[in-house]
Structures are given as structure tokens and as C-alpha cells.
PDB file of C-alpha atoms and ligand atoms in Angstrom:
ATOM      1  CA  UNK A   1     104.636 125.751  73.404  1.00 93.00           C
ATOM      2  CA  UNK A   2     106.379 122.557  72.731  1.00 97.00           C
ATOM      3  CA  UNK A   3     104.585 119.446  73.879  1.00 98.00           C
ATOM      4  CA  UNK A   4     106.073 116.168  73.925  1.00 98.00           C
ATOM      5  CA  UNK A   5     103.790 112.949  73.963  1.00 98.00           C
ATOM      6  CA  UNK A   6     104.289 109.697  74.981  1.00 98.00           C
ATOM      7  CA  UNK A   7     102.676 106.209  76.372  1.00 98.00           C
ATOM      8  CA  UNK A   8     103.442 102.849  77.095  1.00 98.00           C
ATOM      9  CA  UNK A   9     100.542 101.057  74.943  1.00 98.00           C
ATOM     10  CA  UNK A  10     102.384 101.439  71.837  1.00 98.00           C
ATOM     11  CA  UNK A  11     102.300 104.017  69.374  1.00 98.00           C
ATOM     12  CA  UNK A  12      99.225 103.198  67.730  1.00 98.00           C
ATOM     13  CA  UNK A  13      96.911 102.903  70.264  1.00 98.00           C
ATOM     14  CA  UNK A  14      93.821 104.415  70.475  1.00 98.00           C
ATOM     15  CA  UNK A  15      95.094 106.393  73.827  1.00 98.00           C
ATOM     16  CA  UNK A  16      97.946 108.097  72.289  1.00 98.00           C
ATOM     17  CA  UNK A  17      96.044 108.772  69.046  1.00 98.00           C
ATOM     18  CA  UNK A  18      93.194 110.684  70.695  1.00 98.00           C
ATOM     19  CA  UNK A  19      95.824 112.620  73.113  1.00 98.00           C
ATOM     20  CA  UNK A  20      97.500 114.068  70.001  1.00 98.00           C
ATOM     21  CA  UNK A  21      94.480 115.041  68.141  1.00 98.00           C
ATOM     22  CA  UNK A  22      93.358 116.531  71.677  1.00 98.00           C
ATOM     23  CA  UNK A  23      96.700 118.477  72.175  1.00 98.00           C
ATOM     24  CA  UNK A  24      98.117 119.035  68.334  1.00 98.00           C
ATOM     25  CA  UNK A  25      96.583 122.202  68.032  1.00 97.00           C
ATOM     26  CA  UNK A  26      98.167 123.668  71.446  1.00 97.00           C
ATOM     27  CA  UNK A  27     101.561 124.232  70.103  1.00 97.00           C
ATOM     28  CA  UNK A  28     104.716 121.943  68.233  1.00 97.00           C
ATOM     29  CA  UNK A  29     103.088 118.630  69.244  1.00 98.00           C
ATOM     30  CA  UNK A  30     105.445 115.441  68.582  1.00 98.00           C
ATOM     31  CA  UNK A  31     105.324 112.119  69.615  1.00 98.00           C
ATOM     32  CA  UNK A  32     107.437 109.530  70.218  1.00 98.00           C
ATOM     33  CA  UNK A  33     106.451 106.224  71.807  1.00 98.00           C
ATOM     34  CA  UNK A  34     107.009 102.996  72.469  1.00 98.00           C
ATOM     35  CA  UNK A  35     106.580 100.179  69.215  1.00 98.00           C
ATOM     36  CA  UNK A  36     104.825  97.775  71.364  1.00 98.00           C
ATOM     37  CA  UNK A  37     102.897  97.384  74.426  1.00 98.00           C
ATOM     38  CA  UNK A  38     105.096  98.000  77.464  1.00 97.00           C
ATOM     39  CA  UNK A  39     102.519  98.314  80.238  1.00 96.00           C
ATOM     40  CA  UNK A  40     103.848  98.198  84.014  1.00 96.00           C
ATOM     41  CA  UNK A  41     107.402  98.870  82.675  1.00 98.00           C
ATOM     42  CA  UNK A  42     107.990 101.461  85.229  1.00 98.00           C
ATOM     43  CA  UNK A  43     111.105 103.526  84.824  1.00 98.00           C
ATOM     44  CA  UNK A  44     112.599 100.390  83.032  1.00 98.00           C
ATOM     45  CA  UNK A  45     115.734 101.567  80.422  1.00 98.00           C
ATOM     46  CA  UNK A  46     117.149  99.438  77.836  1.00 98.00           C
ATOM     47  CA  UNK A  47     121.166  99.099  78.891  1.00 98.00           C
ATOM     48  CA  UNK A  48     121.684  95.630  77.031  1.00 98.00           C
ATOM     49  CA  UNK A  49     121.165  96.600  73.716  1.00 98.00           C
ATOM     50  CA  UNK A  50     121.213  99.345  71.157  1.00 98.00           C
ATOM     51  CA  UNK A  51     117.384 101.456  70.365  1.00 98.00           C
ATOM     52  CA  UNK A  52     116.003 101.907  67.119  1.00 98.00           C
ATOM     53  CA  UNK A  53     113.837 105.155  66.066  1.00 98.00           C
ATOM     54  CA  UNK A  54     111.523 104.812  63.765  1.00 98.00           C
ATOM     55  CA  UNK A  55     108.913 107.053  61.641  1.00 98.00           C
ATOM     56  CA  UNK A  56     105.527 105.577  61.694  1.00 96.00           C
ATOM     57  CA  UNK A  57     101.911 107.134  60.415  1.00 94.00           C
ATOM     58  CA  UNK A  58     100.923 110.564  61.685  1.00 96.00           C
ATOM     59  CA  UNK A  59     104.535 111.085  61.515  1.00 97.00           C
ATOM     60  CA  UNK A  60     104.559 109.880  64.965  1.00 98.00           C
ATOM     61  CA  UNK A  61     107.990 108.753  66.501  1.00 98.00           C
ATOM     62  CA  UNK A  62     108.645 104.803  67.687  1.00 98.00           C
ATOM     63  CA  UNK A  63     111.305 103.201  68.899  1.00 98.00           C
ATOM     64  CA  UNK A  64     111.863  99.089  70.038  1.00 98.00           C
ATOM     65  CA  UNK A  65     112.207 100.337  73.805  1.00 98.00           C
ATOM     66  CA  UNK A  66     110.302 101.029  76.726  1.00 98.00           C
ATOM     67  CA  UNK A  67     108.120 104.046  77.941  1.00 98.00           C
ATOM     68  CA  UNK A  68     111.383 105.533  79.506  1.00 98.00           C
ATOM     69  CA  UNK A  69     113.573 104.591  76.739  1.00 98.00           C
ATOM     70  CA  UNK A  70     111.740 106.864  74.395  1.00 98.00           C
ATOM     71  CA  UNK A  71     111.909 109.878  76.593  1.00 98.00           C
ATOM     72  CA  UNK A  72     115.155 109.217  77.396  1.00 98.00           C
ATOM     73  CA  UNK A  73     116.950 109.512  73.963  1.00 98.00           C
ATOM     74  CA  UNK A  74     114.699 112.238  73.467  1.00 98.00           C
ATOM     75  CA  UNK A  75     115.857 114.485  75.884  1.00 98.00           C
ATOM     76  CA  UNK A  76     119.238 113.868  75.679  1.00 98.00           C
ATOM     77  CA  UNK A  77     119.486 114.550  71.969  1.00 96.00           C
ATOM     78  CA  UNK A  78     117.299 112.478  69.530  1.00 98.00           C
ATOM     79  CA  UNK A  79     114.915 115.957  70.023  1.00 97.00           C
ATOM     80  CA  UNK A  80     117.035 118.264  69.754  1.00 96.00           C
ATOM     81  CA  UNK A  81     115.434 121.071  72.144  1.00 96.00           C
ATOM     82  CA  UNK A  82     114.032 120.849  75.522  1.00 95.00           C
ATOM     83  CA  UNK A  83     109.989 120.686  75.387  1.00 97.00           C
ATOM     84  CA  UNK A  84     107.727 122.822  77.757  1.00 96.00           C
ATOM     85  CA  UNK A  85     105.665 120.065  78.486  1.00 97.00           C
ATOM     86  CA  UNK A  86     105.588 115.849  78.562  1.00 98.00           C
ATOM     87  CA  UNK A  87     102.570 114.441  78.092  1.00 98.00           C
ATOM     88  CA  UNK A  88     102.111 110.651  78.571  1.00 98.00           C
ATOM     89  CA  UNK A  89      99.032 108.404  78.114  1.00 98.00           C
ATOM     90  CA  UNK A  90      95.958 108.073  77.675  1.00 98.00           C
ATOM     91  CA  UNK A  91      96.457 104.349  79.561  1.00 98.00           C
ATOM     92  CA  UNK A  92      94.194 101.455  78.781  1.00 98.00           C
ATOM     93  CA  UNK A  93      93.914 101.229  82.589  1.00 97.00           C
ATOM     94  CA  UNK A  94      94.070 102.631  85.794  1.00 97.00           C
ATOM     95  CA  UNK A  95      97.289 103.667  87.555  1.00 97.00           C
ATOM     96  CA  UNK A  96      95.774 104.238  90.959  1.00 96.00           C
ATOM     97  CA  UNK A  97      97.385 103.658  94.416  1.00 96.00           C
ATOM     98  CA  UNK A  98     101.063 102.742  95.498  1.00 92.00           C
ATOM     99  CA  UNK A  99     101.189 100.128  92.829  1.00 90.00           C
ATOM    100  CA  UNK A 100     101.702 103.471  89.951  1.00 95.00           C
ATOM    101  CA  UNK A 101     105.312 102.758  90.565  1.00 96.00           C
ATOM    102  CA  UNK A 102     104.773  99.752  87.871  1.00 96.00           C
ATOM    103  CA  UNK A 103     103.447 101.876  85.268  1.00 98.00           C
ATOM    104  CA  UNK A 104     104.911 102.527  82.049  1.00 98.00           C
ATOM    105  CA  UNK A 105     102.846 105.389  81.374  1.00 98.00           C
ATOM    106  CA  UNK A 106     104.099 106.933  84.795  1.00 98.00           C
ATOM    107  CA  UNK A 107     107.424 105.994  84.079  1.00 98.00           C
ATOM    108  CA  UNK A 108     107.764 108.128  80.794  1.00 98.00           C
ATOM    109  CA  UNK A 109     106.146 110.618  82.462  1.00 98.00           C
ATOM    110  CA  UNK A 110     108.579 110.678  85.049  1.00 98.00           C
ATOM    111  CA  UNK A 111     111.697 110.220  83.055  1.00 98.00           C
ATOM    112  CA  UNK A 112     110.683 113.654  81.680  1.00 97.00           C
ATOM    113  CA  UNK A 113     110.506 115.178  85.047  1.00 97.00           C
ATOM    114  CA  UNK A 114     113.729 113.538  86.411  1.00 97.00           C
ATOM    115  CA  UNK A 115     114.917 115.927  83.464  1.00 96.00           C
ATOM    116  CA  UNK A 116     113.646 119.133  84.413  1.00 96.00           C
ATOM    117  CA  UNK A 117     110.210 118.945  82.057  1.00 97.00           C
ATOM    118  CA  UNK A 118     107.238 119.280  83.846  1.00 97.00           C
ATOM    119  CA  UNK A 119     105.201 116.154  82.826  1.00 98.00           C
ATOM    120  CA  UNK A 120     101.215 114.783  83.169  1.00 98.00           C
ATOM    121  CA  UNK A 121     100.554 111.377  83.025  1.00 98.00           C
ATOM    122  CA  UNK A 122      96.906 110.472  81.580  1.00 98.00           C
ATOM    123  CA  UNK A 123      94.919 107.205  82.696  1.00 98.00           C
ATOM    124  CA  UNK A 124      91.097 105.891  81.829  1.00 98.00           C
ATOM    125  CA  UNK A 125      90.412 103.964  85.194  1.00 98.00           C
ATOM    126  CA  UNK A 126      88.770 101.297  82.932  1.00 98.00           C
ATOM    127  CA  UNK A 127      90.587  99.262  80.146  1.00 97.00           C
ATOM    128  CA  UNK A 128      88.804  99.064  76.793  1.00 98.00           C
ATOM    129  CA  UNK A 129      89.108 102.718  75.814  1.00 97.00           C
ATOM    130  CA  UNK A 130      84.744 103.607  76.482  1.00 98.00           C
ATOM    131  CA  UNK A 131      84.293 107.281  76.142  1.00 98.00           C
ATOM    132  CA  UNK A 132      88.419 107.748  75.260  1.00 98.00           C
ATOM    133  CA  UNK A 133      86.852 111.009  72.899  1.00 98.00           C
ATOM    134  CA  UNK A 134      85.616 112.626  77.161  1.00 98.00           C
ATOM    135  CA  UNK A 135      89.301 112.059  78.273  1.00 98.00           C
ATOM    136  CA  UNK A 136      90.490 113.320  75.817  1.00 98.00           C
ATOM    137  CA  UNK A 137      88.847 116.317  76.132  1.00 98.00           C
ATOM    138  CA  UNK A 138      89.508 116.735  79.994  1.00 98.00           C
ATOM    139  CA  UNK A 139      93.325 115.916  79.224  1.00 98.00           C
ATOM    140  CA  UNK A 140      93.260 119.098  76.721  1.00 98.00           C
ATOM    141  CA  UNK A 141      91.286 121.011  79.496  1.00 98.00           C
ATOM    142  CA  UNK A 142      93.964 120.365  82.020  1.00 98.00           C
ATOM    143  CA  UNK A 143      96.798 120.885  79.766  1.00 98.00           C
ATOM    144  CA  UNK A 144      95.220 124.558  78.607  1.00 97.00           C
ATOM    145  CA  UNK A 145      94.770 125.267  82.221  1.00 97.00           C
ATOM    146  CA  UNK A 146      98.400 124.554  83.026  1.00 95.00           C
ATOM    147  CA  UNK A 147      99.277 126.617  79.485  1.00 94.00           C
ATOM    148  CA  UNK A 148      96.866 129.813  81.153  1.00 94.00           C
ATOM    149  CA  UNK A 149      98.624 129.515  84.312  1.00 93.00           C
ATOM    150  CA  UNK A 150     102.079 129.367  82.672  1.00 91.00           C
ATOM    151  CA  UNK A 151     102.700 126.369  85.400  1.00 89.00           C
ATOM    152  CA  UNK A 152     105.069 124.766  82.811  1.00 85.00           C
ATOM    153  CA  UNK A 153     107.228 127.121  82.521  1.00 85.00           C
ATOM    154  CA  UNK A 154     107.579 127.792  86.497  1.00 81.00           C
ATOM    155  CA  UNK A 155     110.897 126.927  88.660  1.00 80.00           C
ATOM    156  CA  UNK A 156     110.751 123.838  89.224  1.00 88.00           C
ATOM    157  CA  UNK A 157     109.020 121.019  87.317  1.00 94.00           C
ATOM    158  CA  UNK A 158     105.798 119.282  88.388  1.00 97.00           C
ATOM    159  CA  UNK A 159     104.443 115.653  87.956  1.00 98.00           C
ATOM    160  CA  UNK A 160     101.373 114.990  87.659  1.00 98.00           C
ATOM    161  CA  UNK A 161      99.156 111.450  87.985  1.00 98.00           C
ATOM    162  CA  UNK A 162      95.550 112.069  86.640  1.00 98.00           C
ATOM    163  CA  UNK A 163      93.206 108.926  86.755  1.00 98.00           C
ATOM    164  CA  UNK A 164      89.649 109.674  84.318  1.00 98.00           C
ATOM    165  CA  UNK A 165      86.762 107.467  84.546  1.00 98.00           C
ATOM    166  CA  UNK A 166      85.244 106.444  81.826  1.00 98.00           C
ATOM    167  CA  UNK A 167      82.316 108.266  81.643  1.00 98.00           C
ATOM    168  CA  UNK A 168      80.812 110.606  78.887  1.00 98.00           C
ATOM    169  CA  UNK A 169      81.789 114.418  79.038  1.00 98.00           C
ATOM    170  CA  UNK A 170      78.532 114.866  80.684  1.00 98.00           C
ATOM    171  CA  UNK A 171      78.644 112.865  83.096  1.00 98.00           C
ATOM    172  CA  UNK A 172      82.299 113.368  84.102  1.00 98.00           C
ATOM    173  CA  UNK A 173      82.598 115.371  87.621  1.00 98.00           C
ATOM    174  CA  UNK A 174      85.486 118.046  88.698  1.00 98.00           C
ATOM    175  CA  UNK A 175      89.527 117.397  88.667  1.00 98.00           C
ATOM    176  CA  UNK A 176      90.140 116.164  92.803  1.00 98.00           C
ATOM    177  CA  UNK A 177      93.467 116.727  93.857  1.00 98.00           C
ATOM    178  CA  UNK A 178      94.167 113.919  95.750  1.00 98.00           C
ATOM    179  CA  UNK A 179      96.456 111.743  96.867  1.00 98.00           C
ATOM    180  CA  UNK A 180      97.676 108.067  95.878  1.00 98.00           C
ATOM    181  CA  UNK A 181      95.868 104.997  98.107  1.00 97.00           C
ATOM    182  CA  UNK A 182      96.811 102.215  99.219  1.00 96.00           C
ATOM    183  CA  UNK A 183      95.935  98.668  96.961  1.00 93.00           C
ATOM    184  CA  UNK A 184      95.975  95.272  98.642  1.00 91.00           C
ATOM    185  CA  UNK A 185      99.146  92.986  98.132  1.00 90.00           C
ATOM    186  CA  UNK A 186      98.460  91.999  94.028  1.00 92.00           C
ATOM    187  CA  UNK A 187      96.112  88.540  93.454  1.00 95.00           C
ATOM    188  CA  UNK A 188      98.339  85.353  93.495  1.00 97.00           C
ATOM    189  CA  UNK A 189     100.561  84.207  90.558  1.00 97.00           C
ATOM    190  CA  UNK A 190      98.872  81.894  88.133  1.00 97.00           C
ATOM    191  CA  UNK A 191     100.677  78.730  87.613  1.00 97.00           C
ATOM    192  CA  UNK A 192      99.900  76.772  84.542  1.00 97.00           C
ATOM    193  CA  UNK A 193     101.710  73.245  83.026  1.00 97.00           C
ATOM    194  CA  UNK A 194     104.225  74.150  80.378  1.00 96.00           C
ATOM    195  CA  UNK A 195     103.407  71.969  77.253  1.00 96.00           C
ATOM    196  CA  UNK A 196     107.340  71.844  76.915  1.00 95.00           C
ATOM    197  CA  UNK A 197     107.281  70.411  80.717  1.00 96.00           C
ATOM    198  CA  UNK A 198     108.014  72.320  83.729  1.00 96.00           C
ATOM    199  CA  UNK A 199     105.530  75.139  85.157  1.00 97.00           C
ATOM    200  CA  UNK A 200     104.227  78.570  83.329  1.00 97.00           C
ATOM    201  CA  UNK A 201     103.582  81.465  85.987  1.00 98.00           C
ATOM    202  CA  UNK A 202     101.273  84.716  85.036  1.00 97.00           C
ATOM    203  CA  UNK A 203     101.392  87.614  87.192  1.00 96.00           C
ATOM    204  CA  UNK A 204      97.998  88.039  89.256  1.00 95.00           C
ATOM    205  CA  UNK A 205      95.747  90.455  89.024  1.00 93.00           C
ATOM    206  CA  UNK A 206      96.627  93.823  90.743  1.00 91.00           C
ATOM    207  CA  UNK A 207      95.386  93.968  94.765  1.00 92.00           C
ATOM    208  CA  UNK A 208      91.830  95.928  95.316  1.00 91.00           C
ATOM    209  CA  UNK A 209      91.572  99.271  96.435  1.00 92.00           C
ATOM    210  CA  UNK A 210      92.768  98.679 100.726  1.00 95.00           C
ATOM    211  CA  UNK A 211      92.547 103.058 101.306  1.00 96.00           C
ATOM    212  CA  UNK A 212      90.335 103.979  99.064  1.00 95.00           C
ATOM    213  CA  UNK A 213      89.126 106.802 101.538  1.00 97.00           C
ATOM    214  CA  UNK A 214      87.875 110.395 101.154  1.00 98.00           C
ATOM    215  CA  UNK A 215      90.822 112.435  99.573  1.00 98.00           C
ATOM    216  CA  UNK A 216      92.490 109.462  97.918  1.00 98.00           C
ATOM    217  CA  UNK A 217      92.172 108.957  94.040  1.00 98.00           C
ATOM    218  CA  UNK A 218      90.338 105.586  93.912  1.00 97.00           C
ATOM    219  CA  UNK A 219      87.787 107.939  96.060  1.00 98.00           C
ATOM    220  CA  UNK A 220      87.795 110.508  93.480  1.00 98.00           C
ATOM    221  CA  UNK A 221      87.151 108.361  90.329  1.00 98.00           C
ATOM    222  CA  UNK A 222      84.537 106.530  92.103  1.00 98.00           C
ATOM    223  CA  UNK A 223      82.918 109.662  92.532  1.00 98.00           C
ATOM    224  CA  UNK A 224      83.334 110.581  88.751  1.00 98.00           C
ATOM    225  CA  UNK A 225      85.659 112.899  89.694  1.00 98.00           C
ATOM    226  CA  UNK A 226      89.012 113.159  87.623  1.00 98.00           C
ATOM    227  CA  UNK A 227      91.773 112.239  89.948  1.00 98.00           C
ATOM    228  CA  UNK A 228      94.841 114.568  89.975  1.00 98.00           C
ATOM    229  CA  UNK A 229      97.966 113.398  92.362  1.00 98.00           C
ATOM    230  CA  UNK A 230     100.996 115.506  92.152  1.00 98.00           C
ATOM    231  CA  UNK A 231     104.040 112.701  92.784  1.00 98.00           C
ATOM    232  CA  UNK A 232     107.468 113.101  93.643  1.00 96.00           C
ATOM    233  CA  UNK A 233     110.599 111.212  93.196  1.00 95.00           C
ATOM    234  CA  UNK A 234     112.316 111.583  96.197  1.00 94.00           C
ATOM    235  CA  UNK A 235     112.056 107.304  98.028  1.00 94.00           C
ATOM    236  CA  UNK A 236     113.949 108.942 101.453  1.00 96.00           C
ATOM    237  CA  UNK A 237     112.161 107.716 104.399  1.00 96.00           C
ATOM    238  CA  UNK A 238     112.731 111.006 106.222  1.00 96.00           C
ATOM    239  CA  UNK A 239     110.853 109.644 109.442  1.00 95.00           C
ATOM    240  CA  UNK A 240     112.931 106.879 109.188  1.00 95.00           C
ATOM    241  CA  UNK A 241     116.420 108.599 109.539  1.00 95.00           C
ATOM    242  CA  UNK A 242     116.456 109.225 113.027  1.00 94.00           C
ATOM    243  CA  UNK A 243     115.259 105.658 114.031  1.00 94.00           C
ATOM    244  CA  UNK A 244     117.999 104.400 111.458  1.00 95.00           C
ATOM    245  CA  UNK A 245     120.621 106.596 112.770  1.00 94.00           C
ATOM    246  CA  UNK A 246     120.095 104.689 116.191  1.00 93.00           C
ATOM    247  CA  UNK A 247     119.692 101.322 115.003  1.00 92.00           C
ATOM    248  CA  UNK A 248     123.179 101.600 112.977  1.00 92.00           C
ATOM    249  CA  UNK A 249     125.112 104.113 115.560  1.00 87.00           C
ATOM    250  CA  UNK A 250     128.333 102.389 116.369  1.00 78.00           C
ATOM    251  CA  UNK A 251     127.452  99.449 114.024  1.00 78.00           C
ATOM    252  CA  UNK A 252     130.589  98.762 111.645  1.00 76.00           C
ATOM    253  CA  UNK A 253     132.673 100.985 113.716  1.00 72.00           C
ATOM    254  CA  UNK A 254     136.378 100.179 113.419  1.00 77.00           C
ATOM    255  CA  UNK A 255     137.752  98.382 116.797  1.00 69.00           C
TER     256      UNK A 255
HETATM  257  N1  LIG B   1      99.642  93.174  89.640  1.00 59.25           N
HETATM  258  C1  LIG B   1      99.039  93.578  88.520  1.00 59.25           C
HETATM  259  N2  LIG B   1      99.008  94.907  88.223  1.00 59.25           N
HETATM  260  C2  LIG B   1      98.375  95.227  87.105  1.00 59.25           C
HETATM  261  C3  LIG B   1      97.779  94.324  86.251  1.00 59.25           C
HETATM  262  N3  LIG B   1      97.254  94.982  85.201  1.00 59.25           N
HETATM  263  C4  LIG B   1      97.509  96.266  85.405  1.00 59.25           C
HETATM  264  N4  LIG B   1      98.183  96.413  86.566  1.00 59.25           N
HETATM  265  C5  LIG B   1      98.502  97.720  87.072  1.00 59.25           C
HETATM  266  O1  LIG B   1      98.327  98.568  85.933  1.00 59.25           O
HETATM  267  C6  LIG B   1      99.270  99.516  85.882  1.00 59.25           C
HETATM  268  C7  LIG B   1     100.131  99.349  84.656  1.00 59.25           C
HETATM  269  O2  LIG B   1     100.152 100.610  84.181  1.00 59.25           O
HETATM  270  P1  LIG B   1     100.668 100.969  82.727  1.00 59.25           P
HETATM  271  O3  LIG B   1     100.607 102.457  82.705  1.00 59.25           O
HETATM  272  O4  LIG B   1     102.075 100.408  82.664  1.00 59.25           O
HETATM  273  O5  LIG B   1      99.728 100.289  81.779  1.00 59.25           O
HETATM  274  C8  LIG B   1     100.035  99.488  87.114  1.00 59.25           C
HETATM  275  O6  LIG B   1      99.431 100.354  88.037  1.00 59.25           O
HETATM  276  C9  LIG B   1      99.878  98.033  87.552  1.00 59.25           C
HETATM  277  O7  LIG B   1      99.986  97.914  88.899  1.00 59.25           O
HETATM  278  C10 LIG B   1      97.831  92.949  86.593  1.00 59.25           C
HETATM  279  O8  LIG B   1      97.329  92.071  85.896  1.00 59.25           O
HETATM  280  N5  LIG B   1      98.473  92.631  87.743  1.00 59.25           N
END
């Protein structure tokens, strides 16, 4: 089994750390991850410039990109073979609700997936890495299940969003497959004066949980349940074809 690890906190952060230890026994384990932090870099790829792949300690992978960048150049020939599995995370941070399209960590995971490798994407709902040694542990369960049931190597490839709370093994409840809520429009920017003149804006905080209702995953983790939302890639409004079709009909049609 050939497992492929990734993350958008950097490649030295305590998430990514603890996810290999969890997984490096399961198989050919590598890693190769961002330098830096790159949180809520989404499916972002570096066109503007050329990437750099270095070696760092654990003989982990790292490259001056983002979380896509690194899976990227992996799979299209810095690896060299196609792994079995993609493994991104642990986040320092949730990536609950419609806003997961911002994060990084979902974003490698998904650049693995838009390539055919079935891919998991591993959050703790709360920053600060408490109890990262429990997710760690739950990450390795899910993986092994996925290994027993030989998911990874089925037709088609799966993606997978798993939210843990951070909670001690003990006290950590059952994986809830569930699906993604809904989070209120994000806080308001933060405007600050520039000491060079002009204004300074900081993104606000992201928007509280709006559906966090039985079945969805803010539900789940606040249940102490470990959240599990299989995703898809596919943006098609299918409902919205047919009203569409009549809004445009005739529009643009030549005279
Ligand atoms: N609007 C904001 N969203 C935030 C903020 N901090 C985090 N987030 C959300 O976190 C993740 C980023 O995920 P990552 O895997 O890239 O770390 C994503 O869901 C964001 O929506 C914030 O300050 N403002």
C-alpha cells in the first residue's frame, strides 16, 4: 500500500507529524507538503513561477507552493508511481460547512482525487492541536478500515472530509457520515490604518454554524462524533439546467 501525505500547515507541523507516525507503518508512507503555512488556499496552483522540492527532516518532502502544488507535481511525475491512497491533514482547524471549498487541506486532498487517487482529508475542529495523539489514532482507524475493505483500490476514487473533535480517545464518539452545513456569510473585514498611510484590511472571522442540524457535520462533532462527508467535484447545478435552458432559449440567436 502506497500512501501519500500531505497538508496545508506546513511540513513541520504538529498535524502532519503525528499523521505520519499514525500511518508509516501501513505501507510506503511519503510525504510531501507545503514549506509554509498555506491555510484556506483551496485548490490554488502556482502558474507564475517555477516550484522548488526540497528534502527536509524525517525525510519528509517540501516544496515553496501550495497544498495543491505539492500534489500536483507529485502525481504527474516528481513521484514517480501512482499511490493507493492521499492522505491530507491533520488541520489546525475545522473545515466544516460550505466554506471547505477554502481549505488548503481539502484542496490537496482533492487535487489527488481530480487524479484518480482516492483521498481523506483530516481536520481537529479546534485549532491548537489538544489531544492531536486521539486523531491521530482515529485517522489510522479509518485509513485501516478503508485498507480491510480494499475501498482504495475500488473503481472509482472517493473523497473524503472527516472533521475530529478534540477530545481524548476516550471520550471521542463514532465516525457520522454526514453531510456538509451551511455557515453564515464570514464576520466583516477588519480595517486597520496603514502606518505607511492608506488602509490595512484582515479577512473576518469565518460565519457560525447557520445548518448545523441533525445529519450535518457541525451536528456530528458537537456530538463528539467524528464527522465523515464524502464530497464531490462536480459544481453543475443540475436543477438549474432546465430553468436555465428557458431563461436563455432564443437569447443570442442569430437574426
Ligand atoms: N472566513 C474565514 N475563514 C476561516 C478563518 N480561519 C479559518 N477559516 C476557515 O478555515 C478553513 C481553512 O482551512 P485550511 O484547511 O486551509 O486550514 C476553511 O474552512 C476556512 O473557511 C478566518 O479567519 N476567516
Amino acid at each position: 500500500m502506497k500512501i501519500l501525505i500531505s497538508n496545508d500547515d506546513g511540513y513541520q507541523a504538529p498535524g502532519i507529524i503525528a499523521l505520519h507516525d499514525a500511518l508509516k507503518d501501513l505501507g510506503e508512507v511519503e510525504v510531501i507538503a507545503p514549506e509554509h503555512n498555506n491555510s484556506a488556499k483551496s485548490n490554488a496552483l502556482t502558474l507564475n513561477q517555477p516550484l522548488t522540492v526540497y528534502e527536509g527532516a524525517r525525510g519528509f518532502r517540501y516544496v515553496n507552493g501550495t497544498p495543491a502544488d505539492c500534489m500536483h507535481i507529485a502525481l504527474t511525475g516528481l513521484l514517480g508511481y501512482r499511490p493507493d491512497l492521499l492522505v491530507s491533514g491533520i488541520n489546525n482547524g475545522a473545515n466544516m460547512g460550505d466554506d471547505t471549498i477554502y481549505s488548503g487541506t481539502v484542496g490537496a486532498a482533492m487535487e489527488g482525487y481530480l487524479f484518480g487517487v482516492p483521498a481523506i482529508a483530516f481536520s481537529q475542529v479546534e485549532k491548537g492541536w489538544a489531544h492531536l495523539d486521539a486523531a491521530a489514532h482515529k485517522a489510522r482507524e479509518l485509513v485501516q478500515r478503508v485498507m480491510q475493505q480494499g475501498l482504495q483500490a475500488g473503481a472509482t476514487p472517493f473523497l473524503l472530509n472527516v472533521n475530529i473533535p478534540n477530545r481524548p480517545l476516550e471520550s471521542l464518539g463514532s465516525f457520522e457520515v454526514c453531510r456538509l452545513g451551511r455557515r453564515h456569510a464570514a464576520e466583516n473585514v477588519i480595517s486597520q490604518a496603514s502606518p505607511r498611510g492608506g488602509t490595512l484590511y484582515w479577512i473576518g472571522a469565518a460565519g457560525a454554524a447557520k445548518d448545523g442540524a441533525p445529519g450535518t457535520d457541525f451536528h456530528a462533532t458537537a456530538q463528539g462524533n467524528i464527522s465523515v462527508t464524502p464530497l464531490q467535484v462536480d459544481l453543475t447545478d443540475y436543477e438549474g439546467l432546465g430553468d436555465w435552458t428557458r431563461h436563455v432559449q432564443g437569447f443570442g440567436a442569430n437574426p
